[in-house]
Tab-separated table of N, CA and C in Angstrom:
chain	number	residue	atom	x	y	z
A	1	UNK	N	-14.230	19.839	18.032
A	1	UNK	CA	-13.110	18.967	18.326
A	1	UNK	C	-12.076	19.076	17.212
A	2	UNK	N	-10.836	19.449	17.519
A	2	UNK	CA	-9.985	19.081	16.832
A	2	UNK	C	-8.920	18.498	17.484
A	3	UNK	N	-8.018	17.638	16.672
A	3	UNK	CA	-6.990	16.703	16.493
A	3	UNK	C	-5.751	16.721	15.666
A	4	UNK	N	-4.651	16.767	16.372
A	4	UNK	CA	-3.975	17.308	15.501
A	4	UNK	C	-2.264	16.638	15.678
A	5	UNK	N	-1.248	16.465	14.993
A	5	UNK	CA	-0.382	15.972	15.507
A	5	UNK	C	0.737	16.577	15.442
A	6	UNK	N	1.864	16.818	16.243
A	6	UNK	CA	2.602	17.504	16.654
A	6	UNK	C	3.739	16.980	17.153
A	7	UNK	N	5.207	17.615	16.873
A	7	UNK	CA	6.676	17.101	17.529
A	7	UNK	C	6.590	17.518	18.784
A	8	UNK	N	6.894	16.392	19.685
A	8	UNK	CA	6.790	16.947	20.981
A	8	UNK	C	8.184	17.494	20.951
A	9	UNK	N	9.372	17.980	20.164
A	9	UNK	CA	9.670	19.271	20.729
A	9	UNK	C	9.932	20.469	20.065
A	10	UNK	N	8.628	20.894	19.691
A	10	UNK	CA	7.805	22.138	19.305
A	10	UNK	C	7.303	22.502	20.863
A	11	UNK	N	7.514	23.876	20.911
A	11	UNK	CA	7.256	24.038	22.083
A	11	UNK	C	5.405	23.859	22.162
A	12	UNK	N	4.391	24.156	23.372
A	12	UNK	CA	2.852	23.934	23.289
A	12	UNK	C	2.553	25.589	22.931
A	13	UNK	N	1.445	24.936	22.394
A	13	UNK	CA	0.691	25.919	21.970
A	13	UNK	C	-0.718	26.237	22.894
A	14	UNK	N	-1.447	27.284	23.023
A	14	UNK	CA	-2.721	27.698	23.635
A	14	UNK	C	-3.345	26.348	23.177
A	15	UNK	N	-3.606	26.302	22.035
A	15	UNK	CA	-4.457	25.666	21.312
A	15	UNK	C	-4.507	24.265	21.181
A	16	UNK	N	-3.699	23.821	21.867
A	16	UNK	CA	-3.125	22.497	21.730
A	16	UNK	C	-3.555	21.337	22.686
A	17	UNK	N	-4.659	21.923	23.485
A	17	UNK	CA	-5.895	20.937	24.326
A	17	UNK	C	-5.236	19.724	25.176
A	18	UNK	N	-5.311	18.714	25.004
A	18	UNK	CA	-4.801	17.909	25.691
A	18	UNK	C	-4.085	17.199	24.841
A	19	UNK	N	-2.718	17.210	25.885
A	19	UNK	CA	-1.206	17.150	24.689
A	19	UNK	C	-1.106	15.429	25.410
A	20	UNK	N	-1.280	14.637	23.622
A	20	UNK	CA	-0.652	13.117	24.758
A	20	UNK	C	0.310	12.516	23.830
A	21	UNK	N	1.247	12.147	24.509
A	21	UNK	CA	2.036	11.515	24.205
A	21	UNK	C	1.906	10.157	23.392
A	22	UNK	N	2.892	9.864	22.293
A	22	UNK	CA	2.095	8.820	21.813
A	22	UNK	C	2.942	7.838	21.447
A	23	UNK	N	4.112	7.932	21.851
A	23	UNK	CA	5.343	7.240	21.497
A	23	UNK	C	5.728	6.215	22.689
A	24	UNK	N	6.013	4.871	22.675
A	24	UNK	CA	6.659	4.294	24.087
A	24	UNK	C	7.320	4.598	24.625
A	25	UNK	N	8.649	4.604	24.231
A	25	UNK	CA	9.832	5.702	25.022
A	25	UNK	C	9.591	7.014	25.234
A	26	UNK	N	10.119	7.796	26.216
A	26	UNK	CA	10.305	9.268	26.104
A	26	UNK	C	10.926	10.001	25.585
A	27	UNK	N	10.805	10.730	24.427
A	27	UNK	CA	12.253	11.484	23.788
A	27	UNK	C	12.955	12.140	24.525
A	28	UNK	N	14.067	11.722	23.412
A	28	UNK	CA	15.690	12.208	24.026
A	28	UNK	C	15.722	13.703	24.066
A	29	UNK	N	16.117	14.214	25.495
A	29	UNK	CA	16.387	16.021	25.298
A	29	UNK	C	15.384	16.682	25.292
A	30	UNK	N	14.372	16.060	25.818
A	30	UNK	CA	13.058	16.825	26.232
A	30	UNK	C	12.805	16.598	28.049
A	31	UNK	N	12.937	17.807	28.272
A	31	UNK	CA	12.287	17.534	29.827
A	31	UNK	C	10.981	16.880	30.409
A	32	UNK	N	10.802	16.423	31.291
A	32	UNK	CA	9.120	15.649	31.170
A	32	UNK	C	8.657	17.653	31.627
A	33	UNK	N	8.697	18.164	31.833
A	33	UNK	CA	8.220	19.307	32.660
A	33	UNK	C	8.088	20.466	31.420
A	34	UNK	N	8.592	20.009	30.363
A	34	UNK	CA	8.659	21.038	29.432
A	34	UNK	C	7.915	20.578	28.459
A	35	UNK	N	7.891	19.218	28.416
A	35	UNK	CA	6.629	18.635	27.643
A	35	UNK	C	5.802	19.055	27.475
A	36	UNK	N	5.060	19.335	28.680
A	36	UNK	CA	4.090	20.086	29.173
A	36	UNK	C	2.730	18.609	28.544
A	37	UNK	N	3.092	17.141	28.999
A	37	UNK	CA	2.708	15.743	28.424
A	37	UNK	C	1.244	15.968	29.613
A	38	UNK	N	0.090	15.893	29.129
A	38	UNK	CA	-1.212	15.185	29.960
A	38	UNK	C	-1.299	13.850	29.893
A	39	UNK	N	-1.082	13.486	29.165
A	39	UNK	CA	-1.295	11.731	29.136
A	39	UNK	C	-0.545	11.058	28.252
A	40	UNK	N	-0.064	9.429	28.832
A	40	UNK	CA	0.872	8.904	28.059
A	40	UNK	C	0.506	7.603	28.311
A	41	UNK	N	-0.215	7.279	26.761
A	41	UNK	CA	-0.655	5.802	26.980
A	41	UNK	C	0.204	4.779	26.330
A	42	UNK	N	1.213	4.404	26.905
A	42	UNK	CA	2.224	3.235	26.453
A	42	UNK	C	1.442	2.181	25.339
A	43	UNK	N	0.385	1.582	26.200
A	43	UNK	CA	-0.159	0.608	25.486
A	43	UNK	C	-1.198	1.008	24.021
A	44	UNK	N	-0.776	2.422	23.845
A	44	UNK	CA	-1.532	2.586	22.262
A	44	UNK	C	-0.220	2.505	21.338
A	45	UNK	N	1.119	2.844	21.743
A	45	UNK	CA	2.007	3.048	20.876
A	45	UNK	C	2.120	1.618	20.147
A	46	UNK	N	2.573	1.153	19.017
A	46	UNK	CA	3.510	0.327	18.052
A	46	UNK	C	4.317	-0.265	19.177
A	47	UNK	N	4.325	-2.088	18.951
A	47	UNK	CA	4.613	-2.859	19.465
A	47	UNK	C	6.162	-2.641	19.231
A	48	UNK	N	7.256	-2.749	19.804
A	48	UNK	CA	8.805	-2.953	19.623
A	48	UNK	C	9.267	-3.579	18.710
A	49	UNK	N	8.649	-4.423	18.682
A	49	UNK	CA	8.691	-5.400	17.259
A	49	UNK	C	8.252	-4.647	16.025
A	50	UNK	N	7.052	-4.355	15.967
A	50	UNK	CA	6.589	-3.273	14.721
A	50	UNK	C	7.633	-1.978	14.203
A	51	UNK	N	7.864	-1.649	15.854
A	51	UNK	CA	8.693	-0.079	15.543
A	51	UNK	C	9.900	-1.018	14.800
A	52	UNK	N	10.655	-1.427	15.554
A	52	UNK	CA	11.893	-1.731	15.016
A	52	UNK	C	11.961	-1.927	13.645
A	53	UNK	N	11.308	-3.283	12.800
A	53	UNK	CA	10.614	-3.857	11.782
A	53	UNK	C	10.774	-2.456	10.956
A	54	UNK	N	9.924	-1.572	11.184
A	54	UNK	CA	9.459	-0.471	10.140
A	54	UNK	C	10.758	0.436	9.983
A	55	UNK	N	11.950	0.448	11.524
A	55	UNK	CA	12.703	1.749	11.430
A	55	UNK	C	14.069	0.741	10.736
A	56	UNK	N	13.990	-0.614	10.696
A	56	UNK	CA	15.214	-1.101	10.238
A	56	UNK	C	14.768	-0.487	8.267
A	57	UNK	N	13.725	-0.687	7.800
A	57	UNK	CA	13.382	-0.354	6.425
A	57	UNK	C	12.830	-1.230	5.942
A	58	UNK	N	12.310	-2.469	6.642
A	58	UNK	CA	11.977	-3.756	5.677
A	58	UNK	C	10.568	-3.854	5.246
A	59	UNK	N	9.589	-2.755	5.364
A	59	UNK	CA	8.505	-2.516	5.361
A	59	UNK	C	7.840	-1.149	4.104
A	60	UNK	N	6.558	-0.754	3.969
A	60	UNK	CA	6.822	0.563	3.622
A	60	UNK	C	5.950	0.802	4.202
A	61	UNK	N	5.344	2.272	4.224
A	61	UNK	CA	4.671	2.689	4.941
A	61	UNK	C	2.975	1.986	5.492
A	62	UNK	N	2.313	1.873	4.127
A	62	UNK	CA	1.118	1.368	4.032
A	62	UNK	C	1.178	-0.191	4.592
A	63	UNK	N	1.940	-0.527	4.373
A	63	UNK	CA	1.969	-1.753	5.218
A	63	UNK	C	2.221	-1.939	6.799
A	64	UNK	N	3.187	-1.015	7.930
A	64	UNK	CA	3.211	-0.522	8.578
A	64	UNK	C	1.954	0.120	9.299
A	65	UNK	N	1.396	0.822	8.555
A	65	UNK	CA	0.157	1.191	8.764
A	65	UNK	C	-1.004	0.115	9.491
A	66	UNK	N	-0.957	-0.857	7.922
A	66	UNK	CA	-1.940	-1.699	8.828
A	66	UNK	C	-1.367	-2.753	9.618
A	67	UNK	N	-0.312	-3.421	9.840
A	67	UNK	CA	0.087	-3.984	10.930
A	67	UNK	C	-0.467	-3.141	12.346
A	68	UNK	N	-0.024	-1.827	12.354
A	68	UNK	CA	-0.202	-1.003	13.404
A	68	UNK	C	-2.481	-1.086	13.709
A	69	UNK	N	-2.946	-0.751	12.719
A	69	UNK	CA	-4.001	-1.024	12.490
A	69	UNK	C	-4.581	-2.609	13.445
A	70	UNK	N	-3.732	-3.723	12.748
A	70	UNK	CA	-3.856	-4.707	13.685
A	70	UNK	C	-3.437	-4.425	15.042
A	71	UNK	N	-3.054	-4.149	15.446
A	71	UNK	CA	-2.238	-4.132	16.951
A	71	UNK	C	-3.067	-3.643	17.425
A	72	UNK	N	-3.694	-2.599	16.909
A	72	UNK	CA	-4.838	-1.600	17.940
A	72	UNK	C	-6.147	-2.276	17.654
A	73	UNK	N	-6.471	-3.466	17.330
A	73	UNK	CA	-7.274	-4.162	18.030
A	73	UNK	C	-7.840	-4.480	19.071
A	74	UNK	N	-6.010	-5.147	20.006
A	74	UNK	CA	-5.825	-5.550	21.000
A	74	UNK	C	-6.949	-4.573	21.894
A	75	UNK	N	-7.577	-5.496	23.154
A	75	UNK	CA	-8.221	-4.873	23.985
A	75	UNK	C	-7.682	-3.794	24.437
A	76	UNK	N	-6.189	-4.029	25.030
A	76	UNK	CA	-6.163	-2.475	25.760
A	76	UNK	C	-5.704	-1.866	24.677
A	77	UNK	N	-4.999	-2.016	23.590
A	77	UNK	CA	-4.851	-0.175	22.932
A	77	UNK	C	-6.270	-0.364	22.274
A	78	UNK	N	-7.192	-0.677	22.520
A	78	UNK	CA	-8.668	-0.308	21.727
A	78	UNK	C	-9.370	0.179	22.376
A	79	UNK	N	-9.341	0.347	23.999
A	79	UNK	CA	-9.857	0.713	25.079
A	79	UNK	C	-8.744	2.045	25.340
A	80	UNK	N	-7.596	1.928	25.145
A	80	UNK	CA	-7.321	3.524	24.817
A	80	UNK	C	-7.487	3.981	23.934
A	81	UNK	N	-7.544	3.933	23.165
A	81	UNK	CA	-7.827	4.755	21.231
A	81	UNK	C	-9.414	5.158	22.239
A	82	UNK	N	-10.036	3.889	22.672
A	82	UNK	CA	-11.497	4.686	23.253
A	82	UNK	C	-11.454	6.266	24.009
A	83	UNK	N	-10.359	6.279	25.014
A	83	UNK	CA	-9.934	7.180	25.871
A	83	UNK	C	-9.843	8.259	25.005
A	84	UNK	N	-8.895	8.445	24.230
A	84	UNK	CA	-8.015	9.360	23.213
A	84	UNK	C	-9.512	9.805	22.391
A	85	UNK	N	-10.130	9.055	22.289
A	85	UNK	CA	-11.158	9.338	21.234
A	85	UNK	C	-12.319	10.293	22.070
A	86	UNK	N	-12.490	9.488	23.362
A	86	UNK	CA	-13.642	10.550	24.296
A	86	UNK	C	-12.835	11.674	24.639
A	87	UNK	N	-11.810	12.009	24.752
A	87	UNK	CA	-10.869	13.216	25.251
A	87	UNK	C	-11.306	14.261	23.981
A	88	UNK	N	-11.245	13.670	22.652
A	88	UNK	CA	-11.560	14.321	21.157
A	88	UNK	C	-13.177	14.938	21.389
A	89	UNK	N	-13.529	14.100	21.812
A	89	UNK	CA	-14.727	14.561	21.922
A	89	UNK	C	-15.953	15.723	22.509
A	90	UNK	N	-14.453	16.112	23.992
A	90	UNK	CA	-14.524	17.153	24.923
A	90	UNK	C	-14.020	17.977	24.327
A	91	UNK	N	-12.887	18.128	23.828
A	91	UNK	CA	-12.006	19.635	22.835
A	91	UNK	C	-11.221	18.944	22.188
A	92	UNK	N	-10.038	19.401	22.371
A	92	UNK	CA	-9.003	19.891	20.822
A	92	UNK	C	-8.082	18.634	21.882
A	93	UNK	N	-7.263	18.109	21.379
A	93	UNK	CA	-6.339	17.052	21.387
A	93	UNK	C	-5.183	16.857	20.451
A	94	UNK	N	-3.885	17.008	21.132
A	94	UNK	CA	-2.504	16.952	20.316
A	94	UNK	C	-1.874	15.891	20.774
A	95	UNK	N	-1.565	15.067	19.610
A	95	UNK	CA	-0.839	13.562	19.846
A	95	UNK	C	0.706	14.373	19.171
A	96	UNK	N	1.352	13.854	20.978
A	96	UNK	CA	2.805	14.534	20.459
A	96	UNK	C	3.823	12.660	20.205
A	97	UNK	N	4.532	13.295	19.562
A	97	UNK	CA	5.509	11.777	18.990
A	97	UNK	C	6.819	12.953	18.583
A	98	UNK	N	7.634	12.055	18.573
A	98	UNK	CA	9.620	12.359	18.351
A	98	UNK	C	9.733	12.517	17.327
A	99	UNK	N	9.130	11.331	16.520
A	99	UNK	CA	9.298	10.941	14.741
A	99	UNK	C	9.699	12.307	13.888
A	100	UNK	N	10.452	12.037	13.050
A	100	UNK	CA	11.304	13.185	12.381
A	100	UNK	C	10.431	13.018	11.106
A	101	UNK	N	9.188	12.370	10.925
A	101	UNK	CA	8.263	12.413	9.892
A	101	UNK	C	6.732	12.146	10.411
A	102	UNK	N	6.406	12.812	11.242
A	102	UNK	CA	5.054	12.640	11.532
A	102	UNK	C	4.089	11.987	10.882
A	103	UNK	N	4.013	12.576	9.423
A	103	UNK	CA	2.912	11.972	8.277
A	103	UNK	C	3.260	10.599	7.932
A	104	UNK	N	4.227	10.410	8.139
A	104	UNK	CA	4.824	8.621	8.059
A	104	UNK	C	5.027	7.964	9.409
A	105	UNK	N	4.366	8.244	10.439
A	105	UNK	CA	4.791	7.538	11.502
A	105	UNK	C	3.246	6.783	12.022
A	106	UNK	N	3.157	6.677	12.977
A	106	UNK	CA	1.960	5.791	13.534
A	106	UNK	C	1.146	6.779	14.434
A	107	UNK	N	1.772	8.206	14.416
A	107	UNK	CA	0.700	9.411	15.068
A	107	UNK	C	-0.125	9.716	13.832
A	108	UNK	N	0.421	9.585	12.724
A	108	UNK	CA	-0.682	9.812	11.564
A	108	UNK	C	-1.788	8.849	11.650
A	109	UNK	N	-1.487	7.480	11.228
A	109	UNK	CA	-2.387	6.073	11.542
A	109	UNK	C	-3.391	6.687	12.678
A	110	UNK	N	-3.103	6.907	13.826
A	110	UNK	CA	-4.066	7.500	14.734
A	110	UNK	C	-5.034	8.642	14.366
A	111	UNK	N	-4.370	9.538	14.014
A	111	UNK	CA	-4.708	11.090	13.757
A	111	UNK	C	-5.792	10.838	12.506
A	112	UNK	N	-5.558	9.154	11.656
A	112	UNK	CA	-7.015	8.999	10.594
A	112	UNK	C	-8.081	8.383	11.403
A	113	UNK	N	-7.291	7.418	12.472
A	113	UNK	CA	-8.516	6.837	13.106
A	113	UNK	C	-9.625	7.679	13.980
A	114	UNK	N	-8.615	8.852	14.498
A	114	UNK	CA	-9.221	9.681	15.119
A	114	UNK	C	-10.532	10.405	14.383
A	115	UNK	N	-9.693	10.731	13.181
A	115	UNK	CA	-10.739	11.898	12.562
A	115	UNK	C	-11.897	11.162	11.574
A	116	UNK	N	-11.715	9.709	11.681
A	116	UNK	CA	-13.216	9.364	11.195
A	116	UNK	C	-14.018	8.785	12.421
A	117	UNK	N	-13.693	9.355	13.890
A	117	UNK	CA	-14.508	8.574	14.782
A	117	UNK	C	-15.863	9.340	14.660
């Protein structure tokens, strides 16, 4: 199993298993068809409130982090992180997100939860 995270617009790779989306909105200037998106679980992304919060600057990362941490408590994004996590478990899995900093966004937060499941 690998896990791995990725700009969804980098084009896909062979290797790139089941590509899911991980952001609420859909990015801008990406076709859904070129995505080439298997799954898109709304309810794992960062609450509107969180995103906003973190993209206005009033936060820093590590803190962000675990707010997001809290949120995925909630039954349903914990019952998807479950999903995302049994998908890991079958092969290789790419959490695609927009973020113009991946390693600072909330596909990372995942991409640790992932890799100590």
């Amino acid at each position: 199993m690998t896990v791995r995270v990725r700009r969804v617009y980098d084009p896909p790779e062979p290797d790139d298993g089941v590509r899911v989306l991980v952001d609420r909105l859909w990015p801008r200037g990406v076709a859904k068809d070129a995505a080439h998106v298997d799954e898109w679980p709304k309810g794992l992304t960062p609450s509107t409130e969180l995103r906003r919060w973190y993209h206005a600057g009033e936060g820093s990362y590590e803190e962000f982090a675990e707010r997001y941490e809290a949120e995925l408590a909630d039954p349903e994004a914990a019952g998807l992180l479950d999903h995302v996590r049994e998908l890991a478990r079958r092969g290789d899995v790419t959490l695609l997100t927009a973020s113009k900093s991946p390693a600072e966004s909330h596909a990372s937060v995942l991409l640790r939860l992932l890799d100590g499941s």
